[in-house]
GROMACS .gro file of C-alpha atoms in nm:
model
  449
    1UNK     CA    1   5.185   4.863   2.600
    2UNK     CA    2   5.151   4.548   2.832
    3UNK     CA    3   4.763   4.581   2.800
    4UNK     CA    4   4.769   4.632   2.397
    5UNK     CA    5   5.004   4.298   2.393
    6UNK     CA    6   4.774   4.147   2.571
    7UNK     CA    7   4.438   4.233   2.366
    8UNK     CA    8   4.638   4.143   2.055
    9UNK     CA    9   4.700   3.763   2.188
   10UNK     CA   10   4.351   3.756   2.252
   11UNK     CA   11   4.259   3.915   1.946
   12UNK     CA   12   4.504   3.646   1.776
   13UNK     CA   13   4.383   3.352   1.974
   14UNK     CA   14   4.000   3.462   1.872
   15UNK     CA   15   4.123   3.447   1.501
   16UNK     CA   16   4.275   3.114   1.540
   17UNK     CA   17   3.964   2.940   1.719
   18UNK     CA   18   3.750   3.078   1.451
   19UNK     CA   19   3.990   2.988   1.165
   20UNK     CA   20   3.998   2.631   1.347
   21UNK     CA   21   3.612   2.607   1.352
   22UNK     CA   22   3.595   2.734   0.972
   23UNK     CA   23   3.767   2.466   0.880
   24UNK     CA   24   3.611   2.198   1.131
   25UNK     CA   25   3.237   2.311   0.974
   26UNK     CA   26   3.405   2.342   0.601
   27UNK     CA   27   3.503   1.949   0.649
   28UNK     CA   28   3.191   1.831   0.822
   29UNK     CA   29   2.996   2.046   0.539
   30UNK     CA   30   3.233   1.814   0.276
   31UNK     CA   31   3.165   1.490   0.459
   32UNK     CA   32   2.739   1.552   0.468
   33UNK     CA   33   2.762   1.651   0.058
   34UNK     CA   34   3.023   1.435  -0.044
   35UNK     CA   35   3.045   1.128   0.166
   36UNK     CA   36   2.870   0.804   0.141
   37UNK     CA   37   2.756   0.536   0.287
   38UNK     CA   38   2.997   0.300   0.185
   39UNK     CA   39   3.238   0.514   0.325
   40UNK     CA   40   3.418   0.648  -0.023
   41UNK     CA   41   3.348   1.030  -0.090
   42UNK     CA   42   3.227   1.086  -0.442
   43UNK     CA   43   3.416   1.250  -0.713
   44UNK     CA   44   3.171   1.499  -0.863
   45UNK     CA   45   3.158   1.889  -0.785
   46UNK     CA   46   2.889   2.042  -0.573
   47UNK     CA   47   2.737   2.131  -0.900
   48UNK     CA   48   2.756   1.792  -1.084
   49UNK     CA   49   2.625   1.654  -0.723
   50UNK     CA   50   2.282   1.792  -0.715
   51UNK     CA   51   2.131   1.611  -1.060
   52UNK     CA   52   2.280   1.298  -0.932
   53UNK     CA   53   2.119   1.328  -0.604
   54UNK     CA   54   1.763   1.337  -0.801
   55UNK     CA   55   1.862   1.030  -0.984
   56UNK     CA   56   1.942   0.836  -0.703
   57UNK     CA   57   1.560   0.943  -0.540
   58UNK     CA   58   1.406   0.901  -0.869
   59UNK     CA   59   1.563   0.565  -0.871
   60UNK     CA   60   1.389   0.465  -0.550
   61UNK     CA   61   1.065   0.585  -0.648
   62UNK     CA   62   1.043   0.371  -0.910
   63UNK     CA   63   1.163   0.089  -0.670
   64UNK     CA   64   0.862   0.183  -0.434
   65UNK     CA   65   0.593   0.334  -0.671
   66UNK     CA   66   0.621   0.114  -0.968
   67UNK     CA   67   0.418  -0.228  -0.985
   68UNK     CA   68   0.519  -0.512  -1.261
   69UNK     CA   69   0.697  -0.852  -1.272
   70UNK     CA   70   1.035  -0.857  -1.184
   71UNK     CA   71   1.096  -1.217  -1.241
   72UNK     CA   72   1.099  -1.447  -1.543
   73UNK     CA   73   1.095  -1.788  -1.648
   74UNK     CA   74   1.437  -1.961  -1.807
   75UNK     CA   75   1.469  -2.256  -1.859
   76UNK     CA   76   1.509  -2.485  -1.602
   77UNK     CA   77   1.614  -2.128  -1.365
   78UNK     CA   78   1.422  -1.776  -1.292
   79UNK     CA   79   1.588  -1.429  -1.361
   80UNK     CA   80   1.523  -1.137  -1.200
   81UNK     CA   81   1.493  -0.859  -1.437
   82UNK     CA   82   1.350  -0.523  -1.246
   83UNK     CA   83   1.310  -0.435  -0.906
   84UNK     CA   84   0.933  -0.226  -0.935
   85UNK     CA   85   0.837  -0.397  -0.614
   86UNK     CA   86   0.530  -0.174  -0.509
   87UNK     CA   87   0.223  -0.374  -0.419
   88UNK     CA   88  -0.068  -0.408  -0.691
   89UNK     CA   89  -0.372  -0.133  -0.559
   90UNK     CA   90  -0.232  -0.098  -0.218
   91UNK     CA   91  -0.477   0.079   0.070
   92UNK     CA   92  -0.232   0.376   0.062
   93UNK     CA   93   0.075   0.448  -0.150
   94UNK     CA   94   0.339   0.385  -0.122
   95UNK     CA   95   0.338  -0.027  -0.035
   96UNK     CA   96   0.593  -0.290  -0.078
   97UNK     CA   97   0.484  -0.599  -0.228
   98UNK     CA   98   0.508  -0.883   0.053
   99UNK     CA   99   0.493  -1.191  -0.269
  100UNK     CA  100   0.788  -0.989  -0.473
  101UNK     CA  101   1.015  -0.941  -0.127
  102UNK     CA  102   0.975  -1.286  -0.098
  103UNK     CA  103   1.123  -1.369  -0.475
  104UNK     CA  104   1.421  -1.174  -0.352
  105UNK     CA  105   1.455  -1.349  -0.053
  106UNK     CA  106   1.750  -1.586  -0.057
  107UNK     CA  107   1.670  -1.953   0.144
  108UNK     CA  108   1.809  -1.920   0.466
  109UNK     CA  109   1.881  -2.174   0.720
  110UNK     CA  110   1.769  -2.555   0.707
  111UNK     CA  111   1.839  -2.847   0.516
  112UNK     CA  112   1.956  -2.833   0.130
  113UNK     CA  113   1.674  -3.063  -0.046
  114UNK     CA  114   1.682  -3.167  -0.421
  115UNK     CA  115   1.346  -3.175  -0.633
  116UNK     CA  116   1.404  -3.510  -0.771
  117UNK     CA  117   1.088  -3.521  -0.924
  118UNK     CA  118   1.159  -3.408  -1.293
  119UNK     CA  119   0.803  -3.319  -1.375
  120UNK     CA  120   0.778  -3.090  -1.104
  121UNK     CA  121   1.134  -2.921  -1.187
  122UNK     CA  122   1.013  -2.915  -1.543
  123UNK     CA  123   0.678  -2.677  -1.420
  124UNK     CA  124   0.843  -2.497  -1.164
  125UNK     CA  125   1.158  -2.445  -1.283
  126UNK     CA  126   1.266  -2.525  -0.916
  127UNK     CA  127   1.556  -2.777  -0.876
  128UNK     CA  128   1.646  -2.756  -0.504
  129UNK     CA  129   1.478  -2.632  -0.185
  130UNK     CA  130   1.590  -2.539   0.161
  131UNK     CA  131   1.382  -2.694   0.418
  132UNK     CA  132   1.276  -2.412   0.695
  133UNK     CA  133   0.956  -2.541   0.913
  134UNK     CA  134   0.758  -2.835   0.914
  135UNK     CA  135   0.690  -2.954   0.564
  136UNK     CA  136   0.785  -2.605   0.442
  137UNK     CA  137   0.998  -2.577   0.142
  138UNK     CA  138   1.189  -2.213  -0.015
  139UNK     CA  139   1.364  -2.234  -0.337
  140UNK     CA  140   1.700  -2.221  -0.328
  141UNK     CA  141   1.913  -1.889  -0.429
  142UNK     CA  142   2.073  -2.132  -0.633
  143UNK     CA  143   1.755  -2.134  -0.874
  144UNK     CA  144   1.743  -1.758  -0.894
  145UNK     CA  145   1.929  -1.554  -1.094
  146UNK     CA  146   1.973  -1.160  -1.110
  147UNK     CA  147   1.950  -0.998  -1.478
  148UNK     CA  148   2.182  -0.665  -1.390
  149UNK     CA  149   2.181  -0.554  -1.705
  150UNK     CA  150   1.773  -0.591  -1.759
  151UNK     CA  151   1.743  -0.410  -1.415
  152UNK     CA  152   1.932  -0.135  -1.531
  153UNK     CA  153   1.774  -0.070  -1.827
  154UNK     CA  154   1.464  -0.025  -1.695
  155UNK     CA  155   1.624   0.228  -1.450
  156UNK     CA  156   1.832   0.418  -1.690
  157UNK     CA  157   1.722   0.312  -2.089
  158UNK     CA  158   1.945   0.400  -2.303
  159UNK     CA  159   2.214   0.540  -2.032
  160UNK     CA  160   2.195   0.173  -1.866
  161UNK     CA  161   2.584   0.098  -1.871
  162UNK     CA  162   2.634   0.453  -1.699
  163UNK     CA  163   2.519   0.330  -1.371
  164UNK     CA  164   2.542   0.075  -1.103
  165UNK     CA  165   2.309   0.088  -0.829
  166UNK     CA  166   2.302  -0.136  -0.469
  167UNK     CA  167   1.962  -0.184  -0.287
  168UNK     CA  168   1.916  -0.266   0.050
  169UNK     CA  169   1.625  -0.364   0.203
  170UNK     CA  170   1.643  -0.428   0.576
  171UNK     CA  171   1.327  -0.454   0.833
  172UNK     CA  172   1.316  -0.145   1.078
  173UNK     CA  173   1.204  -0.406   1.379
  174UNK     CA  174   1.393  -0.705   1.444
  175UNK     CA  175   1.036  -0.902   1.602
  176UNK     CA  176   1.097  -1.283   1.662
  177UNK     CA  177   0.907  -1.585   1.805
  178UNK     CA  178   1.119  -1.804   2.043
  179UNK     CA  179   0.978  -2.128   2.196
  180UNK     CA  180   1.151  -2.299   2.448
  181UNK     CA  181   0.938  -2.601   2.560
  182UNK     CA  182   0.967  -3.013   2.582
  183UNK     CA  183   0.663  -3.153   2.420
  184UNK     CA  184   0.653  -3.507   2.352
  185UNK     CA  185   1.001  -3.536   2.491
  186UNK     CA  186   1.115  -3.323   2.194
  187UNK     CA  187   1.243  -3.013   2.242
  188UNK     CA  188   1.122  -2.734   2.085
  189UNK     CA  189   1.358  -2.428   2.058
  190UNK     CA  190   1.495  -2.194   1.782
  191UNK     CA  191   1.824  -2.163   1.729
  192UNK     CA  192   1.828  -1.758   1.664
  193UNK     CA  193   2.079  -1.494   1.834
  194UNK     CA  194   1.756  -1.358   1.894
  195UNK     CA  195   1.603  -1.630   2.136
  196UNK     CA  196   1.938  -1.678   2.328
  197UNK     CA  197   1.895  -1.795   2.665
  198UNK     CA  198   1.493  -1.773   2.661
  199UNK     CA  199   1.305  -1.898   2.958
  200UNK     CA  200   1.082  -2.193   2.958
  201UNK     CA  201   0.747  -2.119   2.709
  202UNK     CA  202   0.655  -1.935   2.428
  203UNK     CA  203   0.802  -1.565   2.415
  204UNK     CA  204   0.812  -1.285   2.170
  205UNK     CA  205   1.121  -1.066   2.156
  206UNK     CA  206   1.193  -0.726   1.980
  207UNK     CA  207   1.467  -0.463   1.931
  208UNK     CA  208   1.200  -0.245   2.014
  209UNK     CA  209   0.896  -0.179   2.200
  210UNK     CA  210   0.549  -0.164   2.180
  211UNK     CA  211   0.193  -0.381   2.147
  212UNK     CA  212   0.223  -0.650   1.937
  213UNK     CA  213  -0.090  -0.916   1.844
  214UNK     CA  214  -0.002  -1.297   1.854
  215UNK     CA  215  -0.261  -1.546   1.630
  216UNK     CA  216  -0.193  -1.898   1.730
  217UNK     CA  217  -0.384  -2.110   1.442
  218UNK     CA  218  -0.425  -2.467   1.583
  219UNK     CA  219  -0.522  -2.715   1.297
  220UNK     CA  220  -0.621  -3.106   1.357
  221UNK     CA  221  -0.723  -3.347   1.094
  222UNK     CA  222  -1.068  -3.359   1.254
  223UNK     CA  223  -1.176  -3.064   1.361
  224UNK     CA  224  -1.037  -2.790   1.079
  225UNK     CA  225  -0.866  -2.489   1.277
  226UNK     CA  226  -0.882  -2.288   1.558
  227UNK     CA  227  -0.729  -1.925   1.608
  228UNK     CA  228  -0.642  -1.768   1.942
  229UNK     CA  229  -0.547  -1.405   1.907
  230UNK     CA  230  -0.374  -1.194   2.203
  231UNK     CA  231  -0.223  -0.873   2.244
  232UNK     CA  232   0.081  -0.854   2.450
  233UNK     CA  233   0.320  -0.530   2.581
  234UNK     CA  234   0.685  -0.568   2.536
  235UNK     CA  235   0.894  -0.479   2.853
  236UNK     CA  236   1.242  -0.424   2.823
  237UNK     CA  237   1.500  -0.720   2.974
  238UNK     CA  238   1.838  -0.557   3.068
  239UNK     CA  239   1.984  -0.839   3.100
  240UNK     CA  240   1.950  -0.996   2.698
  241UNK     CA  241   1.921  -0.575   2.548
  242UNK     CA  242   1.591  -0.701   2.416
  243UNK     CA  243   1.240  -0.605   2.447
  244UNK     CA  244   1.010  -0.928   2.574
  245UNK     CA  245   0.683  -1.108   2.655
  246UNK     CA  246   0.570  -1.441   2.720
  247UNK     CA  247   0.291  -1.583   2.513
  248UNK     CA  248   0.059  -1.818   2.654
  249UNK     CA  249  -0.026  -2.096   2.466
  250UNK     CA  250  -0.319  -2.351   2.552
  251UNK     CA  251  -0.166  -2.642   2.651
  252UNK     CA  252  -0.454  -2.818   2.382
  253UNK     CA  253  -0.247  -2.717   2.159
  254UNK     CA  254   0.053  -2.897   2.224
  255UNK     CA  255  -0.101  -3.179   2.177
  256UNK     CA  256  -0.055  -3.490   1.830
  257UNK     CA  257   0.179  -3.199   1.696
  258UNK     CA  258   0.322  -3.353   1.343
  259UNK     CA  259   0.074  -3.662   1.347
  260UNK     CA  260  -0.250  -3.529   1.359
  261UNK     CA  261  -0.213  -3.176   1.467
  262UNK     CA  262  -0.036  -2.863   1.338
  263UNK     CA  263   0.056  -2.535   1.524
  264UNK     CA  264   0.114  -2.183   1.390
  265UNK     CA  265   0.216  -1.879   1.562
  266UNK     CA  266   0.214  -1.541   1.383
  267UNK     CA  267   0.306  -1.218   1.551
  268UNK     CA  268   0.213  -0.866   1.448
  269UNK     CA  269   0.393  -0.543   1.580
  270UNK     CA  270   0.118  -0.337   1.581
  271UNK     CA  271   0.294  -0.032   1.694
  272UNK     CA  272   0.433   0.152   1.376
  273UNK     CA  273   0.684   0.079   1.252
  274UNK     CA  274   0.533  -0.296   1.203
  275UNK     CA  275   0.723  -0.612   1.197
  276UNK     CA  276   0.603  -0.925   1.194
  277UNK     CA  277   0.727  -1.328   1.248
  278UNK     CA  278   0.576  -1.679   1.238
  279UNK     CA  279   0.690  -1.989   1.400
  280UNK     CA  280   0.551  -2.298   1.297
  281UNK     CA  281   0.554  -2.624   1.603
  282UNK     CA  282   0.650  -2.977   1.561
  283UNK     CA  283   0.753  -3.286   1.736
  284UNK     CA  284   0.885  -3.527   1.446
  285UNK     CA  285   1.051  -3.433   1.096
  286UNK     CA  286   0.742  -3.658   0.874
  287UNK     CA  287   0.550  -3.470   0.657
  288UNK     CA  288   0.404  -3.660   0.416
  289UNK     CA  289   0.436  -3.382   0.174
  290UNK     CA  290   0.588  -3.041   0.121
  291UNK     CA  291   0.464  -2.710   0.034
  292UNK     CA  292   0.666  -2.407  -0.110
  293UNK     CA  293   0.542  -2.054  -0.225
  294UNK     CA  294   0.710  -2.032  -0.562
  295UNK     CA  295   0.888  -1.716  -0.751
  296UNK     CA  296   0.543  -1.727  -0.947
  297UNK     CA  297   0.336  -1.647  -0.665
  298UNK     CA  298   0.145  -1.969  -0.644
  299UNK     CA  299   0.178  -2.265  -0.353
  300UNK     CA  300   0.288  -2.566  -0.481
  301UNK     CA  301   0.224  -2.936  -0.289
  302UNK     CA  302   0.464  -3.218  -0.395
  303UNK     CA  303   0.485  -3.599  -0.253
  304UNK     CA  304   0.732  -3.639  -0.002
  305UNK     CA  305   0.944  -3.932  -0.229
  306UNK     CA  306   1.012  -3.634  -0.454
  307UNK     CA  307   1.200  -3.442  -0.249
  308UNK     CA  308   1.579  -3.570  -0.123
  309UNK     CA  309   1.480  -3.454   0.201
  310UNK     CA  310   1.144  -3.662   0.256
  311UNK     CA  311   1.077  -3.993   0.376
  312UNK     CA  312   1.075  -4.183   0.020
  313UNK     CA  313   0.731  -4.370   0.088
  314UNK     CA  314   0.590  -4.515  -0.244
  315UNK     CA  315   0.204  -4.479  -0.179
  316UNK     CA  316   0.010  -4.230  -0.314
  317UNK     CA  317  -0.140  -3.927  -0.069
  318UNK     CA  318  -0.411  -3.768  -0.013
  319UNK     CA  319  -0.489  -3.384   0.020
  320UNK     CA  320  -0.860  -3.410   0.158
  321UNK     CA  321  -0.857  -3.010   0.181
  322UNK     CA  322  -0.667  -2.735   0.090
  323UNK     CA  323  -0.738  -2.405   0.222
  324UNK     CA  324  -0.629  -2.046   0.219
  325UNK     CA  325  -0.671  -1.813   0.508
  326UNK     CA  326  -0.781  -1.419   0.406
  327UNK     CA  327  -0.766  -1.240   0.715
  328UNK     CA  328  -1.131  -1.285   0.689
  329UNK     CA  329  -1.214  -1.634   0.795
  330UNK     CA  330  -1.103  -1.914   0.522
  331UNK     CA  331  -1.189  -2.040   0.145
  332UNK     CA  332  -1.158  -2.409   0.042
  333UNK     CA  333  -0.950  -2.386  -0.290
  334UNK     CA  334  -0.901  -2.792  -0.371
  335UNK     CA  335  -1.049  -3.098  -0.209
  336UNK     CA  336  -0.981  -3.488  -0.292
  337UNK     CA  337  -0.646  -3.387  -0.434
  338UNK     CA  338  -0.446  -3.733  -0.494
  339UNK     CA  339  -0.049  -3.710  -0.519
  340UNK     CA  340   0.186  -4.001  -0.656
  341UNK     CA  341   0.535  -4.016  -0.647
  342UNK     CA  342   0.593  -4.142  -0.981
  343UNK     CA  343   0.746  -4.416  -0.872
  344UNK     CA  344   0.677  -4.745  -1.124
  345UNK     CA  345   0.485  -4.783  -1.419
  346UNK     CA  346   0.308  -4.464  -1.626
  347UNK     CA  347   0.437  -4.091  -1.656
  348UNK     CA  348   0.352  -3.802  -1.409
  349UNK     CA  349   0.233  -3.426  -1.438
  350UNK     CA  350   0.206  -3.131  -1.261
  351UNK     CA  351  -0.159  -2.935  -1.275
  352UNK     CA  352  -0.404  -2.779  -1.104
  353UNK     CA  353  -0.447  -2.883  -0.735
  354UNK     CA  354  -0.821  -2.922  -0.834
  355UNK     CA  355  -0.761  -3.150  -1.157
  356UNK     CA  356  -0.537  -3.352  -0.935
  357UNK     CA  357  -0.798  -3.616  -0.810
  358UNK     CA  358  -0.888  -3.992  -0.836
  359UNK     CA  359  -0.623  -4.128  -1.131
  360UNK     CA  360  -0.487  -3.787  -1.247
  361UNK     CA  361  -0.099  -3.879  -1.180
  362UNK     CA  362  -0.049  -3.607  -1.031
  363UNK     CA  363   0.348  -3.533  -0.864
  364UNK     CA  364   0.263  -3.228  -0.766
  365UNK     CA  365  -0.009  -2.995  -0.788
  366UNK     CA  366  -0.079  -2.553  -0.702
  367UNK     CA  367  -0.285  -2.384  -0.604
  368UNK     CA  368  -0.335  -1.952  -0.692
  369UNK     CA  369  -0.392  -1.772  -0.359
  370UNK     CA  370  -0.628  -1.480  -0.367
  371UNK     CA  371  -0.460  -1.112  -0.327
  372UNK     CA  372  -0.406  -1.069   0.040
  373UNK     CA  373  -0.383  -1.429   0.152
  374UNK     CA  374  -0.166  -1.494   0.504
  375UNK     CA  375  -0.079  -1.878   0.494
  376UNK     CA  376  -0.221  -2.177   0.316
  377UNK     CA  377  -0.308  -2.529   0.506
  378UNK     CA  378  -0.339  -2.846   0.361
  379UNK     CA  379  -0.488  -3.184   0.526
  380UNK     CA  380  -0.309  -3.425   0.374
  381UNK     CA  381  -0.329  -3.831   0.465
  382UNK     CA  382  -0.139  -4.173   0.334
  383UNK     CA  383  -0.312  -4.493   0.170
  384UNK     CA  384  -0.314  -4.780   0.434
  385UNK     CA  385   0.028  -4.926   0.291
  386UNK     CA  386   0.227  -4.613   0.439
  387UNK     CA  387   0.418  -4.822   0.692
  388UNK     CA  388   0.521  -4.655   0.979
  389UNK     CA  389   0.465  -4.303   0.865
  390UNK     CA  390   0.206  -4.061   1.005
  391UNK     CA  391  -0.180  -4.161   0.910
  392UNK     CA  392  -0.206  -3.796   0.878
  393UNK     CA  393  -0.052  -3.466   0.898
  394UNK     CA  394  -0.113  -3.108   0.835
  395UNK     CA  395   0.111  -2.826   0.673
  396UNK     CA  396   0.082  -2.479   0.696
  397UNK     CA  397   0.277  -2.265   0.415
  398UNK     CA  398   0.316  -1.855   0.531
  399UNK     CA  399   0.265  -1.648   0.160
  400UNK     CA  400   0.546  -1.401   0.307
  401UNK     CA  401   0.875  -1.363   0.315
  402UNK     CA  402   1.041  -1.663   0.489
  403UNK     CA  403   1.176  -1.516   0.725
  404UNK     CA  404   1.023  -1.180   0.765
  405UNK     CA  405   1.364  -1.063   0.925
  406UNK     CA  406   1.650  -1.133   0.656
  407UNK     CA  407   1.772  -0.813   0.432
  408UNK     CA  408   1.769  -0.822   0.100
  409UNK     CA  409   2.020  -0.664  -0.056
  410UNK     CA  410   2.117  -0.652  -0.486
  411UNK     CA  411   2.400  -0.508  -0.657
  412UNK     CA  412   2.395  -0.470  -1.017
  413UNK     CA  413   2.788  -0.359  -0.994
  414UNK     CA  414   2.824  -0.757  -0.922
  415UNK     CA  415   2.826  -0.792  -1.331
  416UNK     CA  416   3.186  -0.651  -1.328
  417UNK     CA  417   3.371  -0.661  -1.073
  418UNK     CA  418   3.353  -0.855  -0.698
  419UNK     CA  419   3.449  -0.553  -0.517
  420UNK     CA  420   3.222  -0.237  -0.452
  421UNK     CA  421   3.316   0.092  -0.614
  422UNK     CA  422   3.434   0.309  -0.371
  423UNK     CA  423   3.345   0.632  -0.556
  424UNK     CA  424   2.970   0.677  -0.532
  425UNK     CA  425   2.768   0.911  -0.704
  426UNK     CA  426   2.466   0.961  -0.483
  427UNK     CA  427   2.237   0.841  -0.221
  428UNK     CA  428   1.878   0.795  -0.140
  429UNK     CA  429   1.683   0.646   0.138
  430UNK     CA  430   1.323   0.612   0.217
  431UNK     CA  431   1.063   0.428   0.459
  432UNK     CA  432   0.790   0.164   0.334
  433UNK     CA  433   0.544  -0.038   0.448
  434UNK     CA  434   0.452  -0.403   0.311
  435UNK     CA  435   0.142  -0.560   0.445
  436UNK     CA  436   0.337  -0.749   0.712
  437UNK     CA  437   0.691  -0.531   0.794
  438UNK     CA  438   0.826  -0.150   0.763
  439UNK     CA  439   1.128  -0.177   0.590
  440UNK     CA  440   1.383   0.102   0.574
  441UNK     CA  441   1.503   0.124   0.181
  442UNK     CA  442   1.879   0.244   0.054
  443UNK     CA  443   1.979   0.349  -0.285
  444UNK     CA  444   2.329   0.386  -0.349
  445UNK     CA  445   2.370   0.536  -0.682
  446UNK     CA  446   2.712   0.485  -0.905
  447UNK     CA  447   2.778   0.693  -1.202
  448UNK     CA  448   3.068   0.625  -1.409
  449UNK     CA  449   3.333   0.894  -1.419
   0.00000   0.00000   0.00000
């Protein structure tokens, strides 16, 4: 009797650990189909589940296979109205669109500058800038605005008021340039969590390993440019949690940084997944002018007295050459191109960077880089009644996102209420390239009950 009691405890015991782990796999099975990111489980049966699932990938297909405008002129404003964002006849499918991640980029960091040039708001549509590098201008998220309702009807058609979708976009690779030098007897450092407690020189750090390729592009008013290209190895530093090399730089190019010399560093992870940052050097804040890539994918130069953040100087400036660097070597896009403030006698105009020269009146002229371009640098020099400013100066505009390491993120649910839905109907995520960064992409999918 004592050894059947016994065998029946165990027997009971063995039902009881398996009841316990039917239910512990039942949940976990629940969680996996029914949970979501945002942390709220879905309402909708396993069977209701499935087609909503396809939606949600469909969703981000079209995201990362279709290619067309997703911004629009208004006004005095831009709209974003889809979010197709593949690159135009990419080497291999599918590939972000580095110009159209940068429309969705908001202006981080840096001075809040006001266009104060009316012609130029008038052709840009551009009103305030925030200032993040040398003579480097983004618009403001304050200029941009999100059409939800456009966005969802090219998602959904008809069905558009159905569905709310969010879209993140966040770079796999944190990868990030951080100086720490005295040049001039101006410091040179970047204030990023990223560059925390660098040592002394140039280093690149990553929250990950790998090779990655630094280009240091050395421009002087006299001599055009000069690139330096070296690979480096990251090693991992215990101490920061990061992964870390130090860059040499030729001390050459150190030197008349902001007067008559500009510096540029741009570093490429070029073990997958990619990432990729630029740094541009300086010793004092005058520019003479400002460039900006614009939400129409040109670059745009504008006279320093135009912007709230630039010196103010009333004579006219010079662009003796505007160029635009390929990959393969560089093209000559404007020469001779004269800016004026506006300031005085006679109206102003924005054109052309070409038909900008000798008594054109020109505030502010663009210029239409080629498919593929990396960064744009202009010459530019003051008249001899420029006071104490710089004689000369050179700016250097990156055509990608600024920075490379922000996350985008848009949610179309933002049209009704401030608060995310917790019920969510689906979920789909996917891993892209863009020419300079892998990104790793998240569609939440909401369906109305």
């Amino acid at each position: 009797m004592a050894v059947r009691k016994l065998r029946g405890v165990a027997v009971g015991e063995a039902v009881e650990v398996l009841l316990v782990a039917g239910v512990l796999l039942g949940f976990t099975i629940f969680l996996m189909s029914y949970a979501t990111a945002g942390g709220g489980p879905t309402m909708y049966s396993k069977e209701q589940q499935a087609p909503q699932i396809n939606l949600a990938q469909q969703a981000l297909d079209r995201v990362v296979l279709q290619n067309s405008p997703i911004a629009v002129r208004s006004g005095q404003s831009w709209r974003i109205v889809d979010l197709a964002l593949a690159a135009s006849g990419p080497l291999y499918q599918p590939q972000l669109d580095d110009s159209k991640l940068a429309e969705l980029f908001p202006a981080a960091g840096g001075q809040l500058c006001t266009i104060q040039q009316k012609a130029f708001a008038d052709a840009t549509g551009i009103s305030q800038a925030a200032l993040v590098g040398y003579g480097l201008l983004k618009p403001a998220v304050g200029s941009l605005n999100f059409d939800y309702v456009s966005i969802l009807k090219n998602f959904f058609g008809r069905d558009w008021d159905k569905y709310d979708i969010t879209l993140i976009i966040k770079p796999l690779v944190n990868l990030t340039i951080c100086p720490n030098l005295q040049v001039s007897n101006v410091a040179i450092q970047r204030r990023d969590p990223m560059c925390a407690g660098v040592q002394q020189g140039v280093w690149v750090r990553s929250t990950a390993g790998g090779r990655v390729v630094a280009t240091a592009v050395y421009c002087t008013t006299n001599a055009g440019c000069d690139l330096s290209s070296r690979e480096l190895t990251l090693a991992y530093n215990s101490g920061v949690g990061l992964w870390e090399a130090r860059l040499e730089v030729p001390s050459s190019y150190l030197q008349g940084l902001g007067t008559v010399a500009s510096l540029v560093i741009f570093a490429e992870r070029v073990t997958y997944p990619r990432a990729m940052d630029f740094y541009v050097f300086n010793t004092t804040s005058r520019s003479l002018a400002y460039g900006m890539y614009g939400y129409d994918g040109r670059v745009w130069f504008m006279h320093d007295a135009t912007v709230s953040c630039g010196s103010g100087n009333i004579p006219a400036l010079g662009i003796r050459r505007l160029d635009i660097y390929t990959g393969g070597g560089f093209v000559t896009l404007a020469q001779d191109v004269t800016l004026d403030p506006g300031i005085g006698a006679g109206a102003v105009k924005v054109d052309m960077c070409q038909n900008c020269v000798s008594n054109a009146r020109c505030a502010a002229c663009w210029v239409q880089p080629p498919a593929g371009a990396l960064f744009a640098v202009a010459w530019i020099e003051r008249n001899s009644q420029g006071g104490n400013a710089p004689g000369s100066t050179i700016v250097v505009v990156p055509l990608f996102p600024t920075p490379p390491n922000a996350v985008i993120r848009v949610d179309t649910w933002l049209r009704w209420t401030p608060v995310e839905p917790q019920l969510q109907a689906a979920v789909a995520t996917r891993i892209v390239d863009s020419r300079s960064t892998t990104y790793s992409i998240q569609l939440v999918l909401y369906k109305k009950p």
